Coordinates of C-alpha atoms and ligand atoms in Angstrom, one line a residue:
M1 CA 99.5 106.7 91.2
K2 CA 100.5 103.1 90.5
F3 CA 99.5 100.4 93.0
F4 CA 102.0 97.6 93.8
I5 CA 101.4 94.8 96.2
D6 CA 104.0 94.4 98.9
T7 CA 104.0 90.6 99.4
A8 CA 105.4 87.4 98.0
N9 CA 102.3 85.4 98.8
I10 CA 101.0 83.8 95.6
E11 CA 97.3 83.7 96.7
K12 CA 97.3 87.3 97.9
I13 CA 99.0 88.4 94.6
K14 CA 96.4 86.5 92.6
E15 CA 93.5 88.0 94.6
A16 CA 94.9 91.6 94.1
A17 CA 95.6 90.9 90.4
A18 CA 92.0 89.8 90.0
L19 CA 90.8 93.2 91.1
G20 CA 92.2 94.6 87.8
I21 CA 94.0 97.6 89.4
L22 CA 97.3 96.1 90.3
D23 CA 100.4 97.5 88.5
G24 CA 103.3 95.6 90.1
V25 CA 104.7 93.7 93.0
T26 CA 107.5 94.3 95.5
T27 CA 109.2 91.6 97.5
N28 CA 112.2 91.6 99.9
P29 CA 114.2 88.8 101.5
S30 CA 111.9 88.8 104.6
L31 CA 108.7 88.5 102.5
I32 CA 110.2 85.7 100.3
A33 CA 111.4 83.8 103.4
K34 CA 107.9 83.8 104.7
E35 CA 106.6 82.0 101.6
V36 CA 109.2 79.4 100.7
T37 CA 110.9 76.7 102.8
D38 CA 114.3 77.0 101.2
V39 CA 115.2 80.3 99.6
E40 CA 118.3 78.8 97.8
T41 CA 116.2 76.3 95.8
E42 CA 112.8 78.0 95.5
F43 CA 113.5 81.7 95.1
E44 CA 113.7 81.7 91.3
A45 CA 110.7 79.5 90.7
H46 CA 108.7 81.6 93.1
L47 CA 109.6 84.8 91.3
K48 CA 108.7 83.3 87.9
E49 CA 105.3 82.4 89.3
I50 CA 104.8 86.0 90.5
C51 CA 105.8 87.2 87.0
R52 CA 103.2 84.9 85.4
I53 CA 100.5 86.4 87.5
V54 CA 101.3 90.1 87.2
D55 CA 102.4 91.8 84.0
G56 CA 104.3 94.7 85.6
P57 CA 107.4 95.6 87.5
I58 CA 108.3 92.9 90.0
S59 CA 111.0 93.9 92.5
A60 CA 113.4 91.2 93.8
E61 CA 116.1 92.1 96.2
V62 CA 119.8 91.0 96.2
T63 CA 121.3 89.7 99.5
A64 CA 124.9 90.4 98.7
I65 CA 126.2 93.4 100.6
E66 CA 129.3 94.3 98.7
H67 CA 129.4 95.9 95.2
Q68 CA 130.7 93.1 93.0
G69 CA 128.4 90.5 94.7
M70 CA 125.4 92.8 94.2
V71 CA 126.2 93.2 90.5
V72 CA 126.5 89.5 89.9
E73 CA 123.3 88.7 91.8
A74 CA 121.4 91.6 90.1
K75 CA 122.4 90.3 86.7
Q76 CA 121.1 86.8 87.6
L77 CA 117.8 88.2 88.9
S78 CA 117.3 90.3 85.8
Q79 CA 117.7 87.2 83.6
I80 CA 114.8 85.5 85.3
H81 CA 112.1 87.7 83.6
P82 CA 112.1 91.0 81.7
N83 CA 109.8 92.5 84.3
I84 CA 112.2 92.0 87.2
V85 CA 113.3 95.2 88.9
V86 CA 116.4 94.6 91.1
K87 CA 116.2 96.0 94.6
L88 CA 119.5 97.2 96.1
P89 CA 120.0 98.6 99.6
T90 CA 120.9 102.3 99.8
T91 CA 124.5 101.8 101.0
R92 CA 127.8 102.9 99.5
D93 CA 128.1 99.6 97.7
G94 CA 124.5 99.6 96.7
L95 CA 124.9 103.0 95.1
K96 CA 128.0 101.9 93.1
A97 CA 126.2 98.8 91.9
C98 CA 123.2 100.9 90.9
V99 CA 125.3 103.2 88.7
E100 CA 126.9 100.2 86.9
L101 CA 123.7 98.2 86.5
A102 CA 121.5 101.2 85.5
R103 CA 124.1 102.1 82.8
G104 CA 123.8 98.5 81.6
G105 CA 120.0 98.9 81.2
I106 CA 118.8 97.0 84.4
Q107 CA 116.0 98.7 86.2
I108 CA 116.9 99.3 89.9
N109 CA 114.7 100.0 92.9
M110 CA 116.9 101.5 95.7
T111 CA 115.4 100.3 98.9
L112 CA 115.7 101.2 102.6
V113 CA 115.7 105.0 101.8
F114 CA 115.3 106.9 105.1
S115 CA 116.5 110.4 104.2
A116 CA 116.3 113.0 101.4
A117 CA 120.1 112.9 101.1
Q118 CA 119.9 109.2 100.3
A119 CA 117.1 109.8 97.8
L120 CA 119.2 112.5 96.0
L121 CA 122.1 110.0 95.7
V122 CA 119.9 107.2 94.2
A123 CA 118.4 109.6 91.6
K124 CA 121.9 110.6 90.6
A125 CA 122.8 106.9 90.4
G126 CA 120.1 106.3 87.8
A127 CA 117.7 104.3 89.9
A128 CA 114.3 103.7 88.3
Y129 CA 112.7 103.8 91.8
A130 CA 113.5 105.2 95.2
S131 CA 111.7 103.4 98.1
P132 CA 111.3 105.5 101.2
F133 CA 110.1 103.3 104.1
I134 CA 107.6 105.6 105.7
G135 CA 106.1 103.2 108.4
R136 CA 109.4 102.5 109.9
L137 CA 110.1 106.2 110.1
D138 CA 106.7 106.8 111.8
D139 CA 107.7 104.0 114.2
I140 CA 110.6 106.0 115.5
S141 CA 108.6 109.3 115.8
H142 CA 109.6 110.8 112.4
V143 CA 106.9 111.8 110.0
G144 CA 107.5 109.4 107.1
M145 CA 105.3 111.3 104.7
E146 CA 107.4 114.5 105.1
L147 CA 110.3 112.6 103.6
V148 CA 108.1 111.6 100.6
Q149 CA 107.2 115.2 100.1
D150 CA 110.8 116.3 100.3
I151 CA 111.9 113.7 97.8
L152 CA 109.2 114.6 95.3
Q153 CA 110.2 118.3 95.6
I154 CA 113.9 117.5 95.0
Y155 CA 113.1 115.2 92.0
E156 CA 110.9 117.9 90.5
N157 CA 113.5 120.6 91.0
Y158 CA 116.0 118.7 88.8
D159 CA 113.6 116.7 86.6
Y160 CA 115.0 113.4 87.9
P161 CA 113.1 110.5 86.3
T162 CA 113.5 108.3 89.3
Q163 CA 110.0 107.3 90.6
V164 CA 109.1 107.7 94.2
L165 CA 107.8 104.3 95.5
V166 CA 106.2 104.7 98.9
A167 CA 107.0 101.6 101.0
S168 CA 106.5 100.3 104.5
V169 CA 102.8 101.3 104.3
R170 CA 100.8 100.4 107.4
H171 CA 97.3 101.7 106.9
P172 CA 94.9 103.3 104.3
V173 CA 95.8 106.9 105.4
H174 CA 99.4 106.2 104.2
V175 CA 98.0 105.4 100.8
V176 CA 95.9 108.5 100.7
E177 CA 98.7 110.7 101.9
A178 CA 101.0 109.2 99.2
A179 CA 98.5 110.1 96.6
L180 CA 98.0 113.7 97.9
A181 CA 101.8 114.2 97.9
G182 CA 101.9 113.0 94.3
A183 CA 104.0 109.8 94.8
D184 CA 104.5 107.8 91.6
V185 CA 103.9 104.4 93.2
V186 CA 102.6 103.0 96.5
T187 CA 103.4 99.4 97.5
I188 CA 100.6 98.1 99.7
P189 CA 100.5 95.0 102.0
P190 CA 97.5 92.7 101.3
A191 CA 95.9 93.6 104.7
V192 CA 95.9 97.3 103.9
I193 CA 94.5 96.7 100.4
D194 CA 91.5 95.0 102.1
K195 CA 91.1 98.0 104.4
L196 CA 91.0 100.4 101.4
F197 CA 87.5 99.0 100.5
K198 CA 86.1 99.4 104.0
H199 CA 83.7 102.0 105.1
P200 CA 80.9 101.4 107.7
L201 CA 78.5 103.7 105.9
T202 CA 79.0 101.7 102.7
D203 CA 78.0 98.5 104.5
I204 CA 75.1 100.2 106.3
G205 CA 73.9 101.9 103.1
L206 CA 74.0 98.6 101.1
E207 CA 72.2 96.8 103.9
R208 CA 69.4 99.4 103.9
F209 CA 69.1 99.4 100.1
L210 CA 68.7 95.6 100.0
A211 CA 66.2 95.6 103.0
D212 CA 64.0 98.2 101.2
W213 CA 64.2 96.2 98.0
E214 CA 63.1 93.1 99.8
K215 CA 60.2 94.9 101.6
S216 CA 58.9 96.1 98.2
R217 CA 59.2 92.6 96.7
K218 CA 57.0 91.2 99.6
R219 CA 54.4 94.0 99.1
G220 CA 54.1 93.1 95.4
Ligands
G3P301 O1 108.9 96.3 100.8 C1 109.4 96.6 102.0 C2 108.6 97.4 102.9 O2 107.4 97.8 102.4 C3 108.6 96.9 104.3 O3 107.6 97.2 105.1 O4 106.2 97.0 107.1 O5 108.4 95.7 107.0 O6 108.3 98.2 107.3 P1 107.6 97.0 106.7

């Protein structure tokens, strides 16, 4: 399973990249807006900086909501760097734009997927990635991971090459469940990456090893 980081924060991306297990980055307009003061003037430079840090797919989202505007914006985004994957919302216009852009060779990540029906449409539209938002489904008392399982089953039934990118991840259990389901990619916020390392028994065990080592040094 590929690990992407779900942030536009340069320091956090550098930290995760330094681990050596990061495969890509996902951003969205909210995440970009948190990191720059003026999206109009700084978005492109910010994306270029991310592309310099991580050599893998970097998702950047359009903000147009109608088909033609999305196509224009997507083409501009894809010119910024060969690793840019354009994120489009899963709407009627987004789907039409996906078909056109995917045919033209642009990698598309269809975002805001909340149903298996939407996931089926985006696979037919030629999206490289489908992004089900599992945390937001859990928030409204649906089991987000059941959607991931359904999408994986549908894509397997028809050999759709669209990769399932599990998004809106809130805790380490989401990451483990995504892996158990066989998702292609999980995009993880920095705080959840930190939590993946954590186990109290690891800390206690290490403390004990070092204390025993120290005791033996003193004896010698
Ligand atoms: O990349 C978008 C997605 O992961 C958003 O997550 O936590 O805002 O639902 P969240």
